[in-house]
mmCIF file of C-alpha atoms in Angstrom:
data_model
loop_
_atom_site.group_PDB
_atom_site.id
_atom_site.type_symbol
_atom_site.label_atom_id
_atom_site.label_comp_id
_atom_site.label_asym_id
_atom_site.label_seq_id
_atom_site.Cartn_x
_atom_site.Cartn_y
_atom_site.Cartn_z
ATOM 1 C CA UNK A 1 12.987 3.763 -5.686
ATOM 2 C CA UNK A 2 14.706 5.627 -2.918
ATOM 3 C CA UNK A 3 17.447 7.930 -4.181
ATOM 4 C CA UNK A 4 18.744 9.069 -0.785
ATOM 5 C CA UNK A 5 20.705 7.176 1.820
ATOM 6 C CA UNK A 6 18.482 5.651 4.489
ATOM 7 C CA UNK A 7 18.722 3.197 7.360
ATOM 8 C CA UNK A 8 16.222 0.837 8.949
ATOM 9 C CA UNK A 9 15.777 0.766 12.695
ATOM 10 C CA UNK A 10 13.042 0.296 15.302
ATOM 11 C CA UNK A 11 10.242 2.856 15.137
ATOM 12 C CA UNK A 12 8.177 4.286 17.993
ATOM 13 C CA UNK A 13 5.489 1.617 17.508
ATOM 14 C CA UNK A 14 7.888 -1.299 18.013
ATOM 15 C CA UNK A 15 8.125 -2.086 14.298
ATOM 16 C CA UNK A 16 10.652 -1.087 11.666
ATOM 17 C CA UNK A 17 10.913 2.410 10.275
ATOM 18 C CA UNK A 18 12.783 4.152 7.480
ATOM 19 C CA UNK A 19 15.177 6.824 8.721
ATOM 20 C CA UNK A 20 17.254 9.384 6.865
ATOM 21 C CA UNK A 21 20.998 8.789 7.041
ATOM 22 C CA UNK A 22 21.736 12.398 6.077
ATOM 23 C CA UNK A 23 20.302 15.893 6.394
ATOM 24 C CA UNK A 24 17.652 16.477 3.750
ATOM 25 C CA UNK A 25 16.675 20.091 3.100
ATOM 26 C CA UNK A 26 13.013 20.922 2.484
ATOM 27 C CA UNK A 27 12.086 20.035 -1.093
ATOM 28 C CA UNK A 28 14.674 17.270 -1.473
ATOM 29 C CA UNK A 29 13.688 14.615 -3.985
ATOM 30 C CA UNK A 30 13.883 11.284 -2.150
ATOM 31 C CA UNK A 31 11.892 8.784 -4.260
ATOM 32 C CA UNK A 32 11.189 8.258 -7.955
ATOM 33 C CA UNK A 33 9.293 5.455 -9.634
ATOM 34 C CA UNK A 34 11.499 2.782 -11.184
ATOM 35 C CA UNK A 35 9.687 -0.255 -12.654
ATOM 36 C CA UNK A 36 12.644 -2.509 -11.870
ATOM 37 C CA UNK A 37 12.456 -1.725 -8.139
ATOM 38 C CA UNK A 38 8.790 -0.725 -7.820
ATOM 39 C CA UNK A 39 7.031 -3.850 -9.000
ATOM 40 C CA UNK A 40 3.470 -3.804 -10.356
ATOM 41 C CA UNK A 41 1.506 -6.944 -9.468
ATOM 42 C CA UNK A 42 -1.696 -7.674 -11.397
ATOM 43 C CA UNK A 43 -4.571 -9.500 -9.612
ATOM 44 C CA UNK A 44 -3.969 -12.764 -11.497
ATOM 45 C CA UNK A 45 -0.269 -12.645 -10.557
ATOM 46 C CA UNK A 46 -1.172 -12.071 -6.913
ATOM 47 C CA UNK A 47 -3.541 -15.070 -6.927
ATOM 48 C CA UNK A 48 -0.791 -17.305 -8.360
ATOM 49 C CA UNK A 49 1.658 -16.462 -5.558
ATOM 50 C CA UNK A 50 2.308 -18.541 -2.453
ATOM 51 C CA UNK A 51 0.268 -17.413 0.581
ATOM 52 C CA UNK A 52 3.454 -16.294 2.344
ATOM 53 C CA UNK A 53 4.255 -13.834 -0.446
ATOM 54 C CA UNK A 54 0.627 -12.707 -0.655
ATOM 55 C CA UNK A 55 0.885 -11.856 3.053
ATOM 56 C CA UNK A 56 4.024 -9.802 2.354
ATOM 57 C CA UNK A 57 2.192 -7.895 -0.372
ATOM 58 C CA UNK A 58 -0.846 -7.434 1.882
ATOM 59 C CA UNK A 59 1.430 -5.689 4.380
ATOM 60 C CA UNK A 60 3.722 -3.685 2.103
ATOM 61 C CA UNK A 61 1.995 -3.122 -1.264
ATOM 62 C CA UNK A 62 -0.486 -0.398 -2.166
ATOM 63 C CA UNK A 63 -2.773 0.426 -5.111
ATOM 64 C CA UNK A 64 -0.758 1.574 -8.116
ATOM 65 C CA UNK A 65 -3.404 4.186 -8.938
ATOM 66 C CA UNK A 66 -6.343 4.451 -6.538
ATOM 67 C CA UNK A 67 -8.162 6.999 -8.718
ATOM 68 C CA UNK A 68 -8.434 4.541 -11.617
ATOM 69 C CA UNK A 69 -8.176 1.462 -9.454
ATOM 70 C CA UNK A 70 -7.626 -1.546 -11.677
ATOM 71 C CA UNK A 71 -6.606 -4.009 -8.975
ATOM 72 C CA UNK A 72 -2.907 -3.592 -9.694
ATOM 73 C CA UNK A 73 -0.789 -3.159 -6.588
ATOM 74 C CA UNK A 74 2.757 -1.909 -6.332
ATOM 75 C CA UNK A 75 5.492 -3.376 -4.174
ATOM 76 C CA UNK A 76 8.658 -1.414 -3.400
ATOM 77 C CA UNK A 77 11.527 -3.919 -3.439
ATOM 78 C CA UNK A 78 13.855 -1.471 -1.695
ATOM 79 C CA UNK A 79 13.634 -0.030 1.817
ATOM 80 C CA UNK A 80 10.866 2.395 0.761
ATOM 81 C CA UNK A 81 8.385 -0.296 1.822
ATOM 82 C CA UNK A 82 9.310 0.492 5.443
ATOM 83 C CA UNK A 83 8.155 4.119 5.300
ATOM 84 C CA UNK A 84 5.506 4.484 7.986
ATOM 85 C CA UNK A 85 2.287 6.480 8.048
ATOM 86 C CA UNK A 86 1.830 9.827 9.718
ATOM 87 C CA UNK A 87 -1.111 12.193 9.494
ATOM 88 C CA UNK A 88 1.555 14.916 9.629
ATOM 89 C CA UNK A 89 4.226 13.434 7.337
ATOM 90 C CA UNK A 90 7.585 14.970 6.560
ATOM 91 C CA UNK A 91 7.288 13.935 2.893
ATOM 92 C CA UNK A 92 4.763 14.519 0.122
ATOM 93 C CA UNK A 93 4.086 13.180 -3.357
ATOM 94 C CA UNK A 94 3.691 15.456 -6.360
ATOM 95 C CA UNK A 95 1.502 14.948 -9.446
ATOM 96 C CA UNK A 96 4.314 13.010 -11.144
ATOM 97 C CA UNK A 97 4.510 10.405 -8.341
ATOM 98 C CA UNK A 98 7.801 11.751 -7.037
ATOM 99 C CA UNK A 99 8.321 12.052 -3.283
ATOM 100 C CA UNK A 100 9.931 15.109 -1.689
ATOM 101 C CA UNK A 101 10.651 16.278 1.848
ATOM 102 C CA UNK A 102 7.966 18.653 3.133
ATOM 103 C CA UNK A 103 10.416 20.291 5.542
ATOM 104 C CA UNK A 104 14.045 19.914 6.605
ATOM 105 C CA UNK A 105 14.743 16.364 7.790
ATOM 106 C CA UNK A 106 17.621 15.695 10.153
ATOM 107 C CA UNK A 107 19.958 12.678 10.084
ATOM 108 C CA UNK A 108 18.375 9.865 12.088
ATOM 109 C CA UNK A 109 14.842 11.260 11.675
ATOM 110 C CA UNK A 110 12.139 8.863 10.523
ATOM 111 C CA UNK A 111 10.762 9.499 7.035
ATOM 112 C CA UNK A 112 6.962 9.328 6.986
ATOM 113 C CA UNK A 113 4.167 9.644 4.457
ATOM 114 C CA UNK A 114 0.397 9.847 4.635
ATOM 115 C CA UNK A 115 -0.916 6.451 3.484
ATOM 116 C CA UNK A 116 -4.328 7.978 2.792
ATOM 117 C CA UNK A 117 -2.852 10.166 0.050
ATOM 118 C CA UNK A 118 -2.233 7.167 -2.229
ATOM 119 C CA UNK A 119 -4.677 4.672 -0.686
ATOM 120 C CA UNK A 120 -7.781 6.375 0.766
ATOM 121 C CA UNK A 121 -9.199 2.972 1.758
ATOM 122 C CA UNK A 122 -6.205 2.170 3.960
ATOM 123 C CA UNK A 123 -7.139 1.402 7.560
ATOM 124 C CA UNK A 124 -5.157 3.776 9.768
ATOM 125 C CA UNK A 125 -7.490 3.457 12.744
ATOM 126 C CA UNK A 126 -4.518 2.210 14.795
ATOM 127 C CA UNK A 127 -2.881 5.632 14.421
ATOM 128 C CA UNK A 128 -3.230 7.842 17.481
ATOM 129 C CA UNK A 129 -2.443 11.080 15.644
ATOM 130 C CA UNK A 130 -5.328 13.411 14.752
ATOM 131 C CA UNK A 131 -6.423 13.035 11.140
ATOM 132 C CA UNK A 132 -5.862 15.767 8.580
ATOM 133 C CA UNK A 133 -7.471 16.649 5.262
ATOM 134 C CA UNK A 134 -5.640 14.422 2.755
ATOM 135 C CA UNK A 135 -6.557 16.768 -0.103
ATOM 136 C CA UNK A 136 -4.823 19.708 1.540
ATOM 137 C CA UNK A 137 -1.389 20.587 0.101
ATOM 138 C CA UNK A 138 1.433 19.232 2.230
ATOM 139 C CA UNK A 139 4.475 20.413 0.333
#
C-alpha cells in the first residue's frame, strides 16, 4: 500500500506511470504491505476468475514470494500497480518487504523499481536500459 501522495500520468514508453506528488528525501518509506490493499490470489482463485480479470492480474500481479514460490500472486489494488521497471530504480525493497526511496525524488518524478528483484523470471527484454546485478544493494 502506498503511503505517500502520488499521481498517475503518461510515462516515457507511452503507458501509465506512477509519479511522486511531493519531494521524497532519500530513505523515505513509500510502501508497506497491507493485506486489505495488497491482495494475495491463490492459483485456484485465479483459475476461477473471468478471463478479463486474469488478464489484469497477468499484467499487474507478481509472485508473493519468488524464493518459496507457491503459485500465489499479489495484486496491488492501489496505484502501486503502475510503478514501472527500471534497471536503475529510484526505490528499493528491504528484507521486511517495505519500499524506500534510494535517493532524493523530486515532485513529478516517476517512481520506479527493479521488477527482477521480486520476480527474477519477469521478462524485461523490452527494456532498453543496461541490466544490473539484482543482488547488489540498491539502497
